[in-house]
mmCIF file of C-alpha atoms and ligand atoms in Angstrom:
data_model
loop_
_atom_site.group_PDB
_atom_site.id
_atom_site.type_symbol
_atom_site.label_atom_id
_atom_site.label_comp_id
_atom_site.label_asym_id
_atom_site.label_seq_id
_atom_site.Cartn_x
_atom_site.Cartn_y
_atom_site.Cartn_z
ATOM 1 C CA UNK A 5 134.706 12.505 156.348
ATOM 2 C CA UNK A 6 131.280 13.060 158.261
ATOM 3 C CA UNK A 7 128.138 13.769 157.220
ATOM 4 C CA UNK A 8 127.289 17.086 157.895
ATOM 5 C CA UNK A 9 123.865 18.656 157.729
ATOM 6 C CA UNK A 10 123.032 22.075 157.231
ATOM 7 C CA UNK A 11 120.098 24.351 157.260
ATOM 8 C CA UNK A 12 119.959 27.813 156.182
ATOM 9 C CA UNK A 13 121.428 28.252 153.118
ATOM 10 C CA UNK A 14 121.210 32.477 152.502
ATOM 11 C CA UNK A 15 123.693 35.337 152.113
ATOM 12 C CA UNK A 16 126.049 33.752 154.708
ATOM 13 C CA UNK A 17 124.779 29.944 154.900
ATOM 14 C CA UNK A 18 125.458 29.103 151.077
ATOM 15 C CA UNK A 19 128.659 30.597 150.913
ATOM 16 C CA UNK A 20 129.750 28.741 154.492
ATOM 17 C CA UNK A 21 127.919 25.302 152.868
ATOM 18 C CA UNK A 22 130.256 25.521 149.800
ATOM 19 C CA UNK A 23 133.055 25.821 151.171
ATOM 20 C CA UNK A 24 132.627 22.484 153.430
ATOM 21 C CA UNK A 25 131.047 20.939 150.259
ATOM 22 C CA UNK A 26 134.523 21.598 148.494
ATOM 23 C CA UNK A 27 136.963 20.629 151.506
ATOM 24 C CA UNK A 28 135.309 17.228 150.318
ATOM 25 C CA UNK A 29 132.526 17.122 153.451
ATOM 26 C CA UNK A 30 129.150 15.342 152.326
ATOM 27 C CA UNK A 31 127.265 18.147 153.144
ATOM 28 C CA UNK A 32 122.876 17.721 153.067
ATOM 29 C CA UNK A 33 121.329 21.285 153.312
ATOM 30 C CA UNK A 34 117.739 22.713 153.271
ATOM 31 C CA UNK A 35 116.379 25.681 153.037
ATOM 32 C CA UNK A 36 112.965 27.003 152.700
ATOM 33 C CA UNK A 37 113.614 29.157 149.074
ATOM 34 C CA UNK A 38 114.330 26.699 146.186
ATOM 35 C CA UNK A 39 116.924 28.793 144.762
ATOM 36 C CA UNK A 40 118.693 28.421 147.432
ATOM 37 C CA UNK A 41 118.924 24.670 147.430
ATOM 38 C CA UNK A 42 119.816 24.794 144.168
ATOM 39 C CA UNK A 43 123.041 26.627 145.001
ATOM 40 C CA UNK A 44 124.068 24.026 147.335
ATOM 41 C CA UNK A 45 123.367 21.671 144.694
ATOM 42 C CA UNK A 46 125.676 23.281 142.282
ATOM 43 C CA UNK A 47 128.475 23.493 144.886
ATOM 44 C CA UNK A 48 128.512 19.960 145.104
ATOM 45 C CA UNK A 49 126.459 19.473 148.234
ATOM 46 C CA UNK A 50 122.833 17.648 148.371
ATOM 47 C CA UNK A 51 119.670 19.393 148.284
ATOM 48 C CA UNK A 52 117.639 17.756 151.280
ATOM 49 C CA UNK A 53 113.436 17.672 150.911
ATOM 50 C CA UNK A 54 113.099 19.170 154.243
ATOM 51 C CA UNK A 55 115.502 19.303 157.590
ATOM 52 C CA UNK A 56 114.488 15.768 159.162
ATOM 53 C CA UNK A 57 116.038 14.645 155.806
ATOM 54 C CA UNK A 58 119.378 16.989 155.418
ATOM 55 C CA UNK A 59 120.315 15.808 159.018
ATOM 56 C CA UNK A 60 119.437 11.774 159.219
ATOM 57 C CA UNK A 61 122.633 10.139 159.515
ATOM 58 C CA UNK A 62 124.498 13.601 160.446
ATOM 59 C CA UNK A 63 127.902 13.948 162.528
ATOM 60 C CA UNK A 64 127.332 17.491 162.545
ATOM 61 C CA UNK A 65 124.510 19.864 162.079
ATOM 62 C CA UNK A 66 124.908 23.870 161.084
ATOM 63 C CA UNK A 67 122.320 25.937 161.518
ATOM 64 C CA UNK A 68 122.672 29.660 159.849
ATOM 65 C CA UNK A 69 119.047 31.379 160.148
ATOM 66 C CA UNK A 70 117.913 34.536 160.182
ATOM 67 C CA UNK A 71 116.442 34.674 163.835
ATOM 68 C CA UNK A 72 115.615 33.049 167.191
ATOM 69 C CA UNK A 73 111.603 32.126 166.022
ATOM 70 C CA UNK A 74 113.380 29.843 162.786
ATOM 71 C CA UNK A 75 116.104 28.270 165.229
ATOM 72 C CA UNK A 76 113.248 27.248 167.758
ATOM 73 C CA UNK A 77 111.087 26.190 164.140
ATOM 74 C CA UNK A 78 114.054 24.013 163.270
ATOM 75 C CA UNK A 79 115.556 22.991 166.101
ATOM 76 C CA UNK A 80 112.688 22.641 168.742
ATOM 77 C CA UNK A 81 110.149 21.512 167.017
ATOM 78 C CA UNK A 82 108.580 18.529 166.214
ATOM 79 C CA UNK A 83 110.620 17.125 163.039
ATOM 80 C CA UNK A 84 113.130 19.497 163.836
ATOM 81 C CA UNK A 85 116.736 18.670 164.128
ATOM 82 C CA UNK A 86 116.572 17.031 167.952
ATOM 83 C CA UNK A 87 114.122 14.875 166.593
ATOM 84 C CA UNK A 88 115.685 13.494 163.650
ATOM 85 C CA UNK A 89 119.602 12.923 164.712
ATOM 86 C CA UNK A 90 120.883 10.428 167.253
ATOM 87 C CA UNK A 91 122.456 11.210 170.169
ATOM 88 C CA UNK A 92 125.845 12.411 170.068
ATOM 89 C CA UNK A 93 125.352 14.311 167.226
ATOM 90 C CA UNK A 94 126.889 18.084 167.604
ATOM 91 C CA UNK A 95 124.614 20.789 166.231
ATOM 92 C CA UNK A 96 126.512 24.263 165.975
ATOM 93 C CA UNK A 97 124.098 27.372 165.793
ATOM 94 C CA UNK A 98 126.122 29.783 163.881
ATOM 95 C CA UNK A 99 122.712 32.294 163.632
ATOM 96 C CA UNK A 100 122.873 35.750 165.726
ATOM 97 C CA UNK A 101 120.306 35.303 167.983
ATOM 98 C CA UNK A 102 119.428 36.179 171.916
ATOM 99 C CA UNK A 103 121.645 34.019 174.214
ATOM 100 C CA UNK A 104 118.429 33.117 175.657
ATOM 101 C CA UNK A 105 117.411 30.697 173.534
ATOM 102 C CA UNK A 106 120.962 29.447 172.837
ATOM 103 C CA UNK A 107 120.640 28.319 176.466
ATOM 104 C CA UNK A 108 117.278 26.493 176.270
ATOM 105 C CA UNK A 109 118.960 25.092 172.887
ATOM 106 C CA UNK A 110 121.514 23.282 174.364
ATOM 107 C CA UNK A 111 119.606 22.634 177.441
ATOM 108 C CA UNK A 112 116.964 20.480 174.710
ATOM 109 C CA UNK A 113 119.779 18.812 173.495
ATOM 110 C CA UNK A 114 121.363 17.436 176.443
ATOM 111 C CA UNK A 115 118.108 15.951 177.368
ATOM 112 C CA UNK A 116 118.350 13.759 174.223
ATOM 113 C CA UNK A 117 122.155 13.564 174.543
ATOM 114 C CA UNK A 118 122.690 16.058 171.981
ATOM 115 C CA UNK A 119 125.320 18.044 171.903
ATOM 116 C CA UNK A 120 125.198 21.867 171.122
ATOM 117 C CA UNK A 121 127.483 24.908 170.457
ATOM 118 C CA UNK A 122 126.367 28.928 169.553
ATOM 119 C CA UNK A 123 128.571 29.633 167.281
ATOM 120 C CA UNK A 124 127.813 33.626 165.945
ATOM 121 C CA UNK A 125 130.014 34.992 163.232
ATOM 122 C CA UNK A 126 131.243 38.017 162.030
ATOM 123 C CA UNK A 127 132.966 39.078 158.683
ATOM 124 C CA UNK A 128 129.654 39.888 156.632
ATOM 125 C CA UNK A 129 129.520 37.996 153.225
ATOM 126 C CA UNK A 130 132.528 38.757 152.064
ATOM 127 C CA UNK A 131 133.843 37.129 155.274
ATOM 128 C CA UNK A 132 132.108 34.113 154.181
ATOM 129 C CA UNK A 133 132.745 33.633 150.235
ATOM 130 C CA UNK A 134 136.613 34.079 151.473
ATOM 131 C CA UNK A 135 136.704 31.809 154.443
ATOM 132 C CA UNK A 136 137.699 34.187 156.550
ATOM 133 C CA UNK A 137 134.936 34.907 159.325
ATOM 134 C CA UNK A 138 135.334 35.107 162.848
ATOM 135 C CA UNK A 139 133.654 33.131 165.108
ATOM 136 C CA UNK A 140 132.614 33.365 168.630
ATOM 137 C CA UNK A 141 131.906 30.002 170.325
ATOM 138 C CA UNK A 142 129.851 29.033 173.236
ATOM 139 C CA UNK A 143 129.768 25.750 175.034
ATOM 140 C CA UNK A 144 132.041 22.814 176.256
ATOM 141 C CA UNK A 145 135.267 22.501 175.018
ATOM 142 C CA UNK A 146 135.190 19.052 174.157
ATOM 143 C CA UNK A 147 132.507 20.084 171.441
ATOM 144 C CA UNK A 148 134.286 22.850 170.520
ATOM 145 C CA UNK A 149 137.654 21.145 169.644
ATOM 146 C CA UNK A 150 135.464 18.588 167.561
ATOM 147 C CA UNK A 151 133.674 21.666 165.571
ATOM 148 C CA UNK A 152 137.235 23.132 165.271
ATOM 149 C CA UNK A 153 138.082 21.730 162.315
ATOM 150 C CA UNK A 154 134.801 22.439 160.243
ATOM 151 C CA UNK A 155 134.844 26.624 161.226
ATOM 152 C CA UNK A 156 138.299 26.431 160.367
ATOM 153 C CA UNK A 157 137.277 25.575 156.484
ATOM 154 C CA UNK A 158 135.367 29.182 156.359
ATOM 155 C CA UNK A 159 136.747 31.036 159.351
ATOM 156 C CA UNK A 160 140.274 32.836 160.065
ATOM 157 C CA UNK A 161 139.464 33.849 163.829
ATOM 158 C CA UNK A 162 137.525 31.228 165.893
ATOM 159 C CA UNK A 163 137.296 31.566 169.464
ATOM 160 C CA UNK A 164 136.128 29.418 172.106
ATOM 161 C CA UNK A 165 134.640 31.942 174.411
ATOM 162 C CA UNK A 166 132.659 30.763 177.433
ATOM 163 C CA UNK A 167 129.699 28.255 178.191
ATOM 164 C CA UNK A 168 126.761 28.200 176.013
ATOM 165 C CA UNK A 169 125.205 31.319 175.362
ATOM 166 C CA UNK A 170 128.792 33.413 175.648
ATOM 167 C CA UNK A 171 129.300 33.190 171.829
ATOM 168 C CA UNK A 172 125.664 35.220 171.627
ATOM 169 C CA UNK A 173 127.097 37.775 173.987
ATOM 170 C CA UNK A 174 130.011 38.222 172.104
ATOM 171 C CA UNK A 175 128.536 38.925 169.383
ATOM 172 C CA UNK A 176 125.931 41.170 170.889
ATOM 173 C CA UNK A 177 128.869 43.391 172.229
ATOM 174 C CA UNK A 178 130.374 43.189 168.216
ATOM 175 C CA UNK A 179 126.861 44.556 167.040
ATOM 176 C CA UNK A 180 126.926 47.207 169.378
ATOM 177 C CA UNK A 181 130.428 48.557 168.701
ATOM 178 C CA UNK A 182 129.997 48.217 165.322
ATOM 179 C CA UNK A 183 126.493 50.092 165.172
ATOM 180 C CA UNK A 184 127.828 52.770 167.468
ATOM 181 C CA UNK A 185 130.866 53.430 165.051
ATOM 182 C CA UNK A 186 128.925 53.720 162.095
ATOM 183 C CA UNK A 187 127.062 56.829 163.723
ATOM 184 C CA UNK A 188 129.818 58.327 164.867
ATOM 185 C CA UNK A 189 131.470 57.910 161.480
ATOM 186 C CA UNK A 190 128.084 59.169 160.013
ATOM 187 C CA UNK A 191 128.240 62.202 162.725
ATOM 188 C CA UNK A 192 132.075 63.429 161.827
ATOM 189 C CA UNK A 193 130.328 63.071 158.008
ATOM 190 C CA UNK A 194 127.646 65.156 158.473
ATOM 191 C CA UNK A 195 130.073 68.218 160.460
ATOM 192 C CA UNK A 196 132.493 67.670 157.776
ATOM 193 C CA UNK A 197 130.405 68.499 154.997
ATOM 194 C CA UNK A 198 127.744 70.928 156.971
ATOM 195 C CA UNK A 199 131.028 72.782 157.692
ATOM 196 C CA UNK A 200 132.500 72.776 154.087
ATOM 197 C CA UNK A 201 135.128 70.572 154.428
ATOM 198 C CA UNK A 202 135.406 67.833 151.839
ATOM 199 C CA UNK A 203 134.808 64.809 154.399
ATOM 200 C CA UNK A 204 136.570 61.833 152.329
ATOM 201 C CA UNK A 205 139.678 64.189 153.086
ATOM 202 C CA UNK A 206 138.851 64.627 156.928
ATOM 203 C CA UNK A 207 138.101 60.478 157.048
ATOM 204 C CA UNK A 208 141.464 59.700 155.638
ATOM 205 C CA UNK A 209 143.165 62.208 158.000
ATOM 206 C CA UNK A 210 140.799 60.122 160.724
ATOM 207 C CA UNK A 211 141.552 56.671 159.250
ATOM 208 C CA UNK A 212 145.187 57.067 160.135
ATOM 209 C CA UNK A 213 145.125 58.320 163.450
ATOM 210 C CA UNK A 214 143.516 56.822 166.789
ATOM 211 C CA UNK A 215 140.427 57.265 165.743
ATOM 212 C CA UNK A 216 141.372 54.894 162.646
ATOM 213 C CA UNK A 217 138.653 51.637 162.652
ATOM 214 C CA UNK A 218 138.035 48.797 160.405
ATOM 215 C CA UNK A 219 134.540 50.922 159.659
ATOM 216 C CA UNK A 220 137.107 53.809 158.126
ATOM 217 C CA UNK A 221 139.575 52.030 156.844
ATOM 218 C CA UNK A 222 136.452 50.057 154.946
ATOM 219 C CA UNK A 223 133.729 52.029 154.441
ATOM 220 C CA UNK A 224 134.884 55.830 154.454
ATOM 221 C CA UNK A 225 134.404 55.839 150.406
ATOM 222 C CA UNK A 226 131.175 54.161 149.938
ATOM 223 C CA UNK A 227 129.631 56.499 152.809
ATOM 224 C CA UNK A 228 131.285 59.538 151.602
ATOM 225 C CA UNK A 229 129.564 58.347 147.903
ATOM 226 C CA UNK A 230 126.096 57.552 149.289
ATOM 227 C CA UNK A 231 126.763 54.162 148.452
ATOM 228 C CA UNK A 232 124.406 51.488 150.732
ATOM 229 C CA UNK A 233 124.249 48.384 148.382
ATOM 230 C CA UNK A 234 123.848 45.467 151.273
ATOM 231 C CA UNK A 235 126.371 44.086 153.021
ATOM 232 C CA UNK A 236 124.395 43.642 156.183
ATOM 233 C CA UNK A 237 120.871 45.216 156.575
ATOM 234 C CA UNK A 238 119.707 47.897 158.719
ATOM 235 C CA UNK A 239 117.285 45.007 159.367
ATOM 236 C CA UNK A 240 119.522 42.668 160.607
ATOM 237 C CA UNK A 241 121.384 45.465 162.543
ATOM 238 C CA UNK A 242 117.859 46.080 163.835
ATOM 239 C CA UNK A 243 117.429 42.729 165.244
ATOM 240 C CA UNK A 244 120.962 42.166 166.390
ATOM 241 C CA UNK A 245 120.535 46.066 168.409
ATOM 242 C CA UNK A 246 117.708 44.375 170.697
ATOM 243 C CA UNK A 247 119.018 41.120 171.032
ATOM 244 C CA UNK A 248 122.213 43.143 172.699
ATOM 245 C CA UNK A 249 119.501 45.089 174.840
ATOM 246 C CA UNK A 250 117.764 42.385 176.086
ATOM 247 C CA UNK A 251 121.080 40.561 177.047
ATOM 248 C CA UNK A 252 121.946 44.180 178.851
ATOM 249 C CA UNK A 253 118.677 43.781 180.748
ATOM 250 C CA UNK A 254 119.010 39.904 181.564
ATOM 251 C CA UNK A 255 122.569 40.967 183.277
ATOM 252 C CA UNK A 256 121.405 44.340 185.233
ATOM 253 C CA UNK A 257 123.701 46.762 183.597
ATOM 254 C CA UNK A 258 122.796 49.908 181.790
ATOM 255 C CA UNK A 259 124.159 50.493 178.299
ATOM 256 C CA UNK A 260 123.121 53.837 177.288
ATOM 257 C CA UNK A 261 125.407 54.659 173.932
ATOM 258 C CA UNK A 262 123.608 50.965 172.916
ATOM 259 C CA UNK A 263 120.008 52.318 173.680
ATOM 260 C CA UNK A 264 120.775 55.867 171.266
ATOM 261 C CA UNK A 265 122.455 53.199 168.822
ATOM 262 C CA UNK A 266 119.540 51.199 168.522
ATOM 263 C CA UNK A 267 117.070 53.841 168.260
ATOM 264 C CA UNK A 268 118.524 55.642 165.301
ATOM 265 C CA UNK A 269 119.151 52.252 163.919
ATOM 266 C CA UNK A 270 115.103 51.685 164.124
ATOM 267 C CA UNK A 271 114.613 55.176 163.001
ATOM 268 C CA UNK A 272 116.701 53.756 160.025
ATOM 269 C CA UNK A 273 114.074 50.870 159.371
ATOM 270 C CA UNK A 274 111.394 53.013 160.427
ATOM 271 C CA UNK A 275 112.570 55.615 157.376
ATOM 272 C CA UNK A 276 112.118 52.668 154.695
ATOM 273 C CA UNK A 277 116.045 52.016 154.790
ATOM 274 C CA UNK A 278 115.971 48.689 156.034
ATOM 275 C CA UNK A 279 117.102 46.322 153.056
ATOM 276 C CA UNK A 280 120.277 48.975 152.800
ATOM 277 C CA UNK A 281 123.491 48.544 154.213
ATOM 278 C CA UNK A 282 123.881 49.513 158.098
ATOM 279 C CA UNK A 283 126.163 52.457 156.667
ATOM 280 C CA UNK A 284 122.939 53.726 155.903
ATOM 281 C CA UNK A 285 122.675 55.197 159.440
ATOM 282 C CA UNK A 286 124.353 58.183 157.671
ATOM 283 C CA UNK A 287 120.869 59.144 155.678
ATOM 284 C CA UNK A 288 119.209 58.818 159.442
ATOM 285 C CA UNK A 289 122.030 61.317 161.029
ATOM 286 C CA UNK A 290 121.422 63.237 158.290
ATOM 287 C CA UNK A 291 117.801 63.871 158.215
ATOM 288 C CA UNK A 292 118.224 64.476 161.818
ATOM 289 C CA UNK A 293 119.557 67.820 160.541
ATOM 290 C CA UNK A 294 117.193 68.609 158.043
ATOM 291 C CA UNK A 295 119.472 67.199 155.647
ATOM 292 C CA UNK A 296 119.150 64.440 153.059
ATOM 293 C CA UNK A 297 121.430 61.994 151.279
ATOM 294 C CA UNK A 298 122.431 62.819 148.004
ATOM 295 C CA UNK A 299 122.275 59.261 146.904
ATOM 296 C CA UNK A 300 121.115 55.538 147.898
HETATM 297 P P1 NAD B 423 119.464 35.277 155.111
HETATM 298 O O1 NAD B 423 118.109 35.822 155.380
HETATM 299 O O2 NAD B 423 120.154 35.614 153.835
HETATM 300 O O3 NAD B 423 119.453 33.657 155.201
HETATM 301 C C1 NAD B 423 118.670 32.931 156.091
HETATM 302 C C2 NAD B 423 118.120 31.731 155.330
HETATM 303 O O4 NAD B 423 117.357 30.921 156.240
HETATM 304 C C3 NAD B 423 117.191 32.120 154.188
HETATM 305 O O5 NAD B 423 117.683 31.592 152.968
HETATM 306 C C4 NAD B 423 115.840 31.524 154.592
HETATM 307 O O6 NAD B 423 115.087 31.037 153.478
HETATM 308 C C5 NAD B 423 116.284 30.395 155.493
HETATM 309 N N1 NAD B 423 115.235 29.966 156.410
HETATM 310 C C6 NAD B 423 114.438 30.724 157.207
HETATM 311 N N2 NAD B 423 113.597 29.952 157.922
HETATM 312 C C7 NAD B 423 113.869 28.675 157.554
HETATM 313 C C8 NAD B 423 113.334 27.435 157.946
HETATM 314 N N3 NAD B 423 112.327 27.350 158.839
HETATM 315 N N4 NAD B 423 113.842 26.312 157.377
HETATM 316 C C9 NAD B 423 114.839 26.393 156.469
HETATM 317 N N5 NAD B 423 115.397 27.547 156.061
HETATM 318 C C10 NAD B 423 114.904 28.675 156.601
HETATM 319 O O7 NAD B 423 120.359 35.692 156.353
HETATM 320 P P2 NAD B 423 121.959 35.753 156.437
HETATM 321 O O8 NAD B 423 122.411 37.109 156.029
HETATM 322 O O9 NAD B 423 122.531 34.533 155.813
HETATM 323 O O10 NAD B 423 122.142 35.688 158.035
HETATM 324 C C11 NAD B 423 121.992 34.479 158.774
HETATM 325 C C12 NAD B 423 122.388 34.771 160.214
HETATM 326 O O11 NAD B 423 123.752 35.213 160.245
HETATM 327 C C13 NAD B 423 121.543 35.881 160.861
HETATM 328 O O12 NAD B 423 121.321 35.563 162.206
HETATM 329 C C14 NAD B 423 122.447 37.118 160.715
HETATM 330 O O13 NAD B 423 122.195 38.086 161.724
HETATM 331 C C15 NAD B 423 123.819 36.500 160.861
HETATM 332 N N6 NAD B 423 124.906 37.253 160.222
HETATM 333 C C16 NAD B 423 124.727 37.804 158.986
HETATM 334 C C17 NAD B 423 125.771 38.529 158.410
HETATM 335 C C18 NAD B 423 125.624 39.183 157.054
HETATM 336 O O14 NAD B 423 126.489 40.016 156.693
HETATM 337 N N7 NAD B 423 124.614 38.877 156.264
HETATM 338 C C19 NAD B 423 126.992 38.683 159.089
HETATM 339 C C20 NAD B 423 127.152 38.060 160.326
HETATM 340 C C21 NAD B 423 126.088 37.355 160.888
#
């Protein structure tokens, strides 16, 4: 098989990396924290010096950063990954970022015959240590039915969705249902309780009816229990609520649930609650009524 490069080895890259490294891919990664490449190293994969070195010689580059300013960093820049592969080489962006940039990704590529896919996921961590993310492709579908076989080693759902940049969108509309159930969920919480019923009772009731949601089915316990060990960060949640109004904005509609969403989920960060789970949008709900969590 291939070589594969890949950069961005965190909470969702090293798990992803590991899992290629033992489907028997020669898999080069880099990341800025040592500990990190160490991981990879102990999966079985190669710890590169820098990126120019994890992709020389690549099929296939993966990218899984944290935001647009680290894709453009190690992408776009000089050294960067269009710089140090040959052409024909397919680079799949799997980080949540705006569809933006995606765009003026692949549009840099094809000008060195490069060829590029945005590739967002879903599934959280645990999505990734079990192989079983979704994922939400942009691009052609020539590239995609090459990259196929490589999400199918860590993903379950994998979607080719539109040009490139629809894979960002897709995931920008995920964000934004997902943020907006968590404060509703947070919302029939704080009645439940302010009204003396026992809410993990009410949430079951909920969880089986047509209300029922992943989020209940879940995460109904650990809310109920003040529970907000990460998961995925308000932070994150943060970023990934104004990359889904700025894509609003760039297509002229008006989506107002998403604008409340993302304020509470800033009031969230604002409130110190960033590096807690996005569940944590209960303590904001709560404090919007004068009352406060029992628990982190
Ligand atoms: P993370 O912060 O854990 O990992 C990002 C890694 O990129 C870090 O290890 C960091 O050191 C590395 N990095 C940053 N800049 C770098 C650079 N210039 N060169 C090399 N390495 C660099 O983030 P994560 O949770 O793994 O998320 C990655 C992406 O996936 C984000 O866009 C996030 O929104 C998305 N995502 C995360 C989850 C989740 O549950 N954590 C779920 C779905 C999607």
């Amino acid at each position: 098989m291939g070589k594969l490069g890949f950069i961005g080895l965190g909470v969702m890259g090293t798990p992803m990396a590991a899992h290629l490294a033992a489907a028997g891919h020669d898999v080069s990664g880099f990341d800025l924290n040592a500990d990190a490449r160490a991981k990879l190293e102990a999966a079985g994969g190669r710890a590169a010096a820098d990126v120019a070195d994890a992709v020389a010689g690549a099929e296939v580059v993966i990218t899984m950063l944290p935001d647009h300013p680290q894709v453009e960093q190690v992408v776009l820049a000089p050294g960067g990954v269009l710089d140090a592969v040959a052409p024909g080489t397919l680079l799949a962006d799997m980080s949540t970022i705006r569809p933006e940039t995606s765009i003026a990704v692949a549009e840099a590529g094809a000008a060195k015959g490069i060829r590029v896919l945005d590739a967002p996921v879903s599934g959280g961590q645990a999505g990734a240590e079990e192989a079983a993310l979704s994922i939400m492709v942009g691009g052609e579908a020539a590239d995609f039915a090459v990259a196929r076989p490589l999400f199918e080693v860590f993903g379950k759902t994998i979607v080719h969705v539109g040009p490139h940049g629809a894979g960002q969108v897709v995931k920008a509309a995920n964000q934004l249902v997902v943020g907006g159930v968590y404060g509703l969920v947070a919302e029939a919480i704080v009645l439940l309780e302010a009204s003396g019923v026992d809410a993990g009772t009410g949430l079951d009731v909920l969880a089986g009816g047509l209300a029922g949601s992943r989020i209940l089915e879940l995460k109904r316990k650990s809310m109920v229990a003040r529970e907000f060990k990460p998961g995925f960060r308000i932070d994150l949640h943060h970023k990934d609520m104004g990359i889904a109004l700025a894509a609003a904005r760039q297509a002229d509609v008006a989506l107002p649930l998403t604008g409340l969403v993302a304020q509470l989920v800033a009031a969230g960060r604002s409130m110190g609650y960033g590096s807690l789970d996005h569940s944590a949008l209960l303590k904001v709900v709560e404090e919007l009524s004068g009352r406060s969590s029992q628990e982190v």
